[in-house]
Amino acid sequence: MTFNERERECQRVFDENGPFWHLYTDGTVMQNIFCSDEEMKKGMMALAVAAVLFGKVKLITFELMSNHVHMILSGTQDDCLELFARFKQRLKGVFRSIGRVVDWESFQPDTIRIESLKSLRNEIIYVNRNAYVVRADYTPFSYPWGGGWAYFTPVISKLPVKTVKEVGFNRSRELTGCRDVARLTQLRFLDDLVFIPSFCSIDIGESLFHDAKTYFYSLTRNIEAFSEIAARLKDKVFATQNELYAIAFEMAAKEFDVRQLNLLSPEQKITLAKELHYKYNATIQQLRRILNLDINILTQLFPSPPNYRP
């Protein structure tokens, strides 16, 4: 297929499966919800059960973080909010059963309508990168608590997944926290983990990109788009240290015709620091490492606002 033919096919998938939404919660106002791998497993299972039982919304991808969540959804806005409400209700029951006390009042969803194929691609990539940019121990293909690891991963068809029947109804009830497991027959399990493609429409997400190569390119080369999304979502971190280094080198060469950051003048470093901080959310510590600026200068340039939590 030619480029234009592939793009038309991706556009067809977008047109036929919308409307699309980015649903997210604000981690800056929420205490940590998931404090261990076991709680992450339970959270992902709660989302899977809610999605399958509700059945009116397609989950294109998602990422569970310690204190917030992101979901890319297909359906009406009301149905997307209803799915979140059911997910939250199941979470409350799960945490109550394990004796964890969580103040759920601040765990509230916001939604943004995704208006174009280009925007949807960027939003999917943004979600699938969410843990990677703050966790040095993961890549977008290895974080287990979201849909990103399943995108363009051929080995997924070789994994030894089991059906509800194969797992056994009693064990399935134990894993899902749902008595009516007959309604969960589409779910698959990897030991005690729910298998993400059995409740998340990875196939639709993949079909919005030309191929694996274009998806991977977008994961690593679209910082400008991530900057705009982060500003809209009020996310504080969306670029890794290495990505910020690359941006700083490019800016130094373009604006000052300097190819080494250590050759920048103090005034040039301050100019770059402001650009990296305000446009790319670089932290003071990142700026100190990248530009070798004194911490006292940086704290004067960017004083922390009241109640700031890094």
PDB file of C-alpha atoms in Angstrom, residues 56-205:
ATOM      1  CA  LYS A  56     -20.624   0.167  26.064  1.00  0.00           C
ATOM      2  CA  VAL A  57     -17.129   1.644  25.797  1.00  0.00           C
ATOM      3  CA  LYS A  58     -14.021   0.463  23.971  1.00  0.00           C
ATOM      4  CA  LEU A  59     -10.775   0.879  25.874  1.00  0.00           C
ATOM      5  CA  ILE A  60      -8.064   1.685  23.317  1.00  0.00           C
ATOM      6  CA  THR A  61      -5.216   1.973  25.799  1.00  0.00           C
ATOM      7  CA  PHE A  62      -4.673   2.963  29.424  1.00  0.00           C
ATOM      8  CA  GLU A  63      -2.047   3.376  32.085  1.00  0.00           C
ATOM      9  CA  LEU A  64      -2.443   2.973  35.830  1.00  0.00           C
ATOM     10  CA  MET A  65       0.002   5.094  37.834  1.00  0.00           C
ATOM     11  CA  SER A  66       0.457   5.172  41.585  1.00  0.00           C
ATOM     12  CA  ASN A  67      -1.867   8.147  42.080  1.00  0.00           C
ATOM     13  CA  HIS A  68      -3.661   8.708  38.761  1.00  0.00           C
ATOM     14  CA  VAL A  69      -4.923   7.009  35.631  1.00  0.00           C
ATOM     15  CA  HIS A  70      -5.096   7.703  31.905  1.00  0.00           C
ATOM     16  CA  MET A  71      -7.523   6.038  29.494  1.00  0.00           C
ATOM     17  CA  ILE A  72      -8.128   6.466  25.773  1.00  0.00           C
ATOM     18  CA  LEU A  73     -11.747   5.497  25.194  1.00  0.00           C
ATOM     19  CA  SER A  74     -14.217   5.133  22.356  1.00  0.00           C
ATOM     20  CA  GLY A  75     -17.862   5.833  23.122  1.00  0.00           C
ATOM     21  CA  THR A  76     -20.139   8.626  24.223  1.00  0.00           C
ATOM     22  CA  GLN A  77     -18.833  10.986  26.889  1.00  0.00           C
ATOM     23  CA  ASP A  78     -21.557   9.884  29.318  1.00  0.00           C
ATOM     24  CA  ASP A  79     -20.689   6.224  28.814  1.00  0.00           C
ATOM     25  CA  CYS A  80     -16.976   6.922  29.324  1.00  0.00           C
ATOM     26  CA  LEU A  81     -17.748   8.657  32.611  1.00  0.00           C
ATOM     27  CA  GLU A  82     -20.022   5.765  33.607  1.00  0.00           C
ATOM     28  CA  LEU A  83     -17.222   3.290  32.951  1.00  0.00           C
ATOM     29  CA  PHE A  84     -14.939   5.302  35.227  1.00  0.00           C
ATOM     30  CA  ALA A  85     -17.644   5.416  37.923  1.00  0.00           C
ATOM     31  CA  ARG A  86     -17.959   1.625  37.804  1.00  0.00           C
ATOM     32  CA  PHE A  87     -14.184   1.200  37.858  1.00  0.00           C
ATOM     33  CA  LYS A  88     -13.928   3.499  40.879  1.00  0.00           C
ATOM     34  CA  GLN A  89     -16.721   1.639  42.663  1.00  0.00           C
ATOM     35  CA  ARG A  90     -14.973  -1.678  42.132  1.00  0.00           C
ATOM     36  CA  LEU A  91     -11.693  -0.189  43.364  1.00  0.00           C
ATOM     37  CA  LYS A  92     -13.403   0.965  46.550  1.00  0.00           C
ATOM     38  CA  GLY A  93     -14.628  -2.583  47.181  1.00  0.00           C
ATOM     39  CA  VAL A  94     -11.222  -4.103  46.449  1.00  0.00           C
ATOM     40  CA  PHE A  95      -9.356  -1.783  48.785  1.00  0.00           C
ATOM     41  CA  ARG A  96     -11.974  -2.147  51.484  1.00  0.00           C
ATOM     42  CA  SER A  97     -11.510  -5.933  51.314  1.00  0.00           C
ATOM     43  CA  ILE A  98      -7.732  -5.669  51.868  1.00  0.00           C
ATOM     44  CA  GLY A  99      -8.063  -3.119  54.668  1.00  0.00           C
ATOM     45  CA  ARG A 100      -6.603  -0.156  52.765  1.00  0.00           C
ATOM     46  CA  VAL A 101      -8.129   3.215  53.631  1.00  0.00           C
ATOM     47  CA  VAL A 102      -8.155   5.613  50.686  1.00  0.00           C
ATOM     48  CA  ASP A 103      -9.802   9.039  50.474  1.00  0.00           C
ATOM     49  CA  TRP A 104     -11.550   8.682  47.121  1.00  0.00           C
ATOM     50  CA  GLU A 105     -13.007  12.191  47.010  1.00  0.00           C
ATOM     51  CA  SER A 106     -10.196  13.579  44.837  1.00  0.00           C
ATOM     52  CA  PHE A 107     -10.190  10.612  42.453  1.00  0.00           C
ATOM     53  CA  GLN A 108     -12.310  12.393  39.863  1.00  0.00           C
ATOM     54  CA  PRO A 109     -12.208  12.132  36.051  1.00  0.00           C
ATOM     55  CA  ASP A 110     -11.809  14.798  33.403  1.00  0.00           C
ATOM     56  CA  THR A 111     -12.378  14.097  29.737  1.00  0.00           C
ATOM     57  CA  ILE A 112     -11.042  15.683  26.556  1.00  0.00           C
ATOM     58  CA  ARG A 113     -12.637  14.995  23.169  1.00  0.00           C
ATOM     59  CA  ILE A 114     -10.082  13.839  20.578  1.00  0.00           C
ATOM     60  CA  GLU A 115     -11.051  15.486  17.316  1.00  0.00           C
ATOM     61  CA  SER A 116      -8.651  14.111  14.702  1.00  0.00           C
ATOM     62  CA  LEU A 117      -6.645  11.048  13.733  1.00  0.00           C
ATOM     63  CA  LYS A 118      -3.379  12.919  14.297  1.00  0.00           C
ATOM     64  CA  SER A 119      -4.470  13.975  17.778  1.00  0.00           C
ATOM     65  CA  LEU A 120      -5.606  10.446  18.631  1.00  0.00           C
ATOM     66  CA  ARG A 121      -2.236   9.020  17.664  1.00  0.00           C
ATOM     67  CA  ASN A 122      -0.484  11.583  19.875  1.00  0.00           C
ATOM     68  CA  GLU A 123      -2.812  10.898  22.814  1.00  0.00           C
ATOM     69  CA  ILE A 124      -2.270   7.115  22.557  1.00  0.00           C
ATOM     70  CA  ILE A 125       1.494   7.617  22.475  1.00  0.00           C
ATOM     71  CA  TYR A 126       1.322  10.056  25.378  1.00  0.00           C
ATOM     72  CA  VAL A 127      -0.551   7.548  27.537  1.00  0.00           C
ATOM     73  CA  ASN A 128       1.712   4.649  26.579  1.00  0.00           C
ATOM     74  CA  ARG A 129       4.775   6.741  27.534  1.00  0.00           C
ATOM     75  CA  ASN A 130       3.343   7.977  30.832  1.00  0.00           C
ATOM     76  CA  ALA A 131       5.165   5.616  33.194  1.00  0.00           C
ATOM     77  CA  TYR A 132       8.331   5.523  31.093  1.00  0.00           C
ATOM     78  CA  VAL A 133       9.038   9.243  31.482  1.00  0.00           C
ATOM     79  CA  VAL A 134       9.039   9.053  35.285  1.00  0.00           C
ATOM     80  CA  ARG A 135      10.297   5.510  35.889  1.00  0.00           C
ATOM     81  CA  ALA A 136      13.858   4.716  34.808  1.00  0.00           C
ATOM     82  CA  ASP A 137      13.226   0.985  35.250  1.00  0.00           C
ATOM     83  CA  TYR A 138      10.656   0.757  32.432  1.00  0.00           C
ATOM     84  CA  THR A 139      10.299   1.366  28.707  1.00  0.00           C
ATOM     85  CA  PRO A 140       6.957   1.983  26.953  1.00  0.00           C
ATOM     86  CA  PHE A 141       7.087  -1.720  26.005  1.00  0.00           C
ATOM     87  CA  SER A 142       7.706  -3.125  29.483  1.00  0.00           C
ATOM     88  CA  TYR A 143       5.462  -1.261  31.939  1.00  0.00           C
ATOM     89  CA  PRO A 144       2.983  -3.986  32.948  1.00  0.00           C
ATOM     90  CA  TRP A 145       0.140  -1.809  34.251  1.00  0.00           C
ATOM     91  CA  GLY A 146      -1.041  -0.352  30.965  1.00  0.00           C
ATOM     92  CA  GLY A 147      -1.765  -1.133  27.349  1.00  0.00           C
ATOM     93  CA  GLY A 148       1.532   0.118  25.941  1.00  0.00           C
ATOM     94  CA  TRP A 149       3.434  -3.155  26.279  1.00  0.00           C
ATOM     95  CA  ALA A 150       0.872  -4.909  24.081  1.00  0.00           C
ATOM     96  CA  TYR A 151       1.190  -2.544  21.110  1.00  0.00           C
ATOM     97  CA  PHE A 152       3.000  -4.102  18.142  1.00  0.00           C
ATOM     98  CA  THR A 153       4.283  -7.028  20.208  1.00  0.00           C
ATOM     99  CA  PRO A 154       4.008 -10.193  18.057  1.00  0.00           C
ATOM    100  CA  VAL A 155       4.999 -12.507  20.931  1.00  0.00           C
ATOM    101  CA  ILE A 156       1.675 -11.678  22.555  1.00  0.00           C
ATOM    102  CA  SER A 157      -0.031 -14.388  20.502  1.00  0.00           C
ATOM    103  CA  LYS A 158       2.374 -16.984  21.935  1.00  0.00           C
ATOM    104  CA  LEU A 159       1.652 -16.309  25.611  1.00  0.00           C
ATOM    105  CA  PRO A 160      -0.005 -19.167  27.535  1.00  0.00           C
ATOM    106  CA  VAL A 161      -3.260 -17.401  28.385  1.00  0.00           C
ATOM    107  CA  LYS A 162      -6.203 -19.240  29.923  1.00  0.00           C
ATOM    108  CA  THR A 163      -9.955 -18.748  29.711  1.00  0.00           C
ATOM    109  CA  VAL A 164     -12.306 -18.463  32.667  1.00  0.00           C
ATOM    110  CA  LYS A 165     -13.253 -22.102  32.132  1.00  0.00           C
ATOM    111  CA  GLU A 166      -9.618 -23.237  32.053  1.00  0.00           C
ATOM    112  CA  VAL A 167      -8.795 -21.260  35.188  1.00  0.00           C
ATOM    113  CA  GLY A 168     -11.886 -22.629  36.912  1.00  0.00           C
ATOM    114  CA  PHE A 169     -14.941 -20.730  38.055  1.00  0.00           C
ATOM    115  CA  ASN A 170     -13.951 -20.603  41.719  1.00  0.00           C
ATOM    116  CA  ARG A 171     -10.464 -19.324  40.950  1.00  0.00           C
ATOM    117  CA  SER A 172     -11.923 -16.861  38.434  1.00  0.00           C
ATOM    118  CA  ARG A 173     -14.276 -15.488  41.085  1.00  0.00           C
ATOM    119  CA  GLU A 174     -11.319 -15.132  43.449  1.00  0.00           C
ATOM    120  CA  LEU A 175      -9.213 -13.305  40.855  1.00  0.00           C
ATOM    121  CA  THR A 176     -11.921 -10.973  39.554  1.00  0.00           C
ATOM    122  CA  GLY A 177     -13.892 -10.334  42.726  1.00  0.00           C
ATOM    123  CA  CYS A 178     -17.010 -11.008  40.648  1.00  0.00           C
ATOM    124  CA  ARG A 179     -19.461 -13.793  41.372  1.00  0.00           C
ATOM    125  CA  ASP A 180     -21.086 -13.790  37.926  1.00  0.00           C
ATOM    126  CA  VAL A 181     -17.996 -14.934  36.009  1.00  0.00           C
ATOM    127  CA  ALA A 182     -20.215 -16.316  33.237  1.00  0.00           C
ATOM    128  CA  ARG A 183     -20.398 -12.706  32.017  1.00  0.00           C
ATOM    129  CA  LEU A 184     -16.593 -12.476  31.898  1.00  0.00           C
ATOM    130  CA  THR A 185     -15.902 -15.215  29.381  1.00  0.00           C
ATOM    131  CA  GLN A 186     -14.019 -12.852  27.058  1.00  0.00           C
ATOM    132  CA  LEU A 187     -11.337 -12.299  29.724  1.00  0.00           C
ATOM    133  CA  ARG A 188      -8.089 -14.221  29.559  1.00  0.00           C
ATOM    134  CA  PHE A 189      -5.512 -14.712  32.319  1.00  0.00           C
ATOM    135  CA  LEU A 190      -1.751 -15.058  32.612  1.00  0.00           C
ATOM    136  CA  ASP A 191      -1.411 -16.796  35.969  1.00  0.00           C
ATOM    137  CA  ASP A 192      -3.004 -14.226  38.326  1.00  0.00           C
ATOM    138  CA  LEU A 193      -2.792 -11.325  35.838  1.00  0.00           C
ATOM    139  CA  VAL A 194      -5.604 -10.289  33.554  1.00  0.00           C
ATOM    140  CA  PHE A 195      -4.481 -10.401  29.923  1.00  0.00           C
ATOM    141  CA  ILE A 196      -4.740  -6.854  28.592  1.00  0.00           C
ATOM    142  CA  PRO A 197      -5.803  -7.610  24.981  1.00  0.00           C
ATOM    143  CA  SER A 198      -8.813  -9.530  26.320  1.00  0.00           C
ATOM    144  CA  PHE A 199     -10.433  -6.302  27.564  1.00  0.00           C
ATOM    145  CA  CYS A 200      -8.491  -3.558  25.763  1.00  0.00           C
ATOM    146  CA  SER A 201      -8.928  -2.988  22.004  1.00  0.00           C
ATOM    147  CA  ILE A 202      -5.245  -3.062  21.129  1.00  0.00           C
ATOM    148  CA  ASP A 203      -6.156  -4.027  17.554  1.00  0.00           C
ATOM    149  CA  ILE A 204      -8.035  -0.769  17.000  1.00  0.00           C
ATOM    150  CA  GLY A 205      -5.192   1.235  18.529  1.00  0.00           C
TER     151      GLY A 205
END
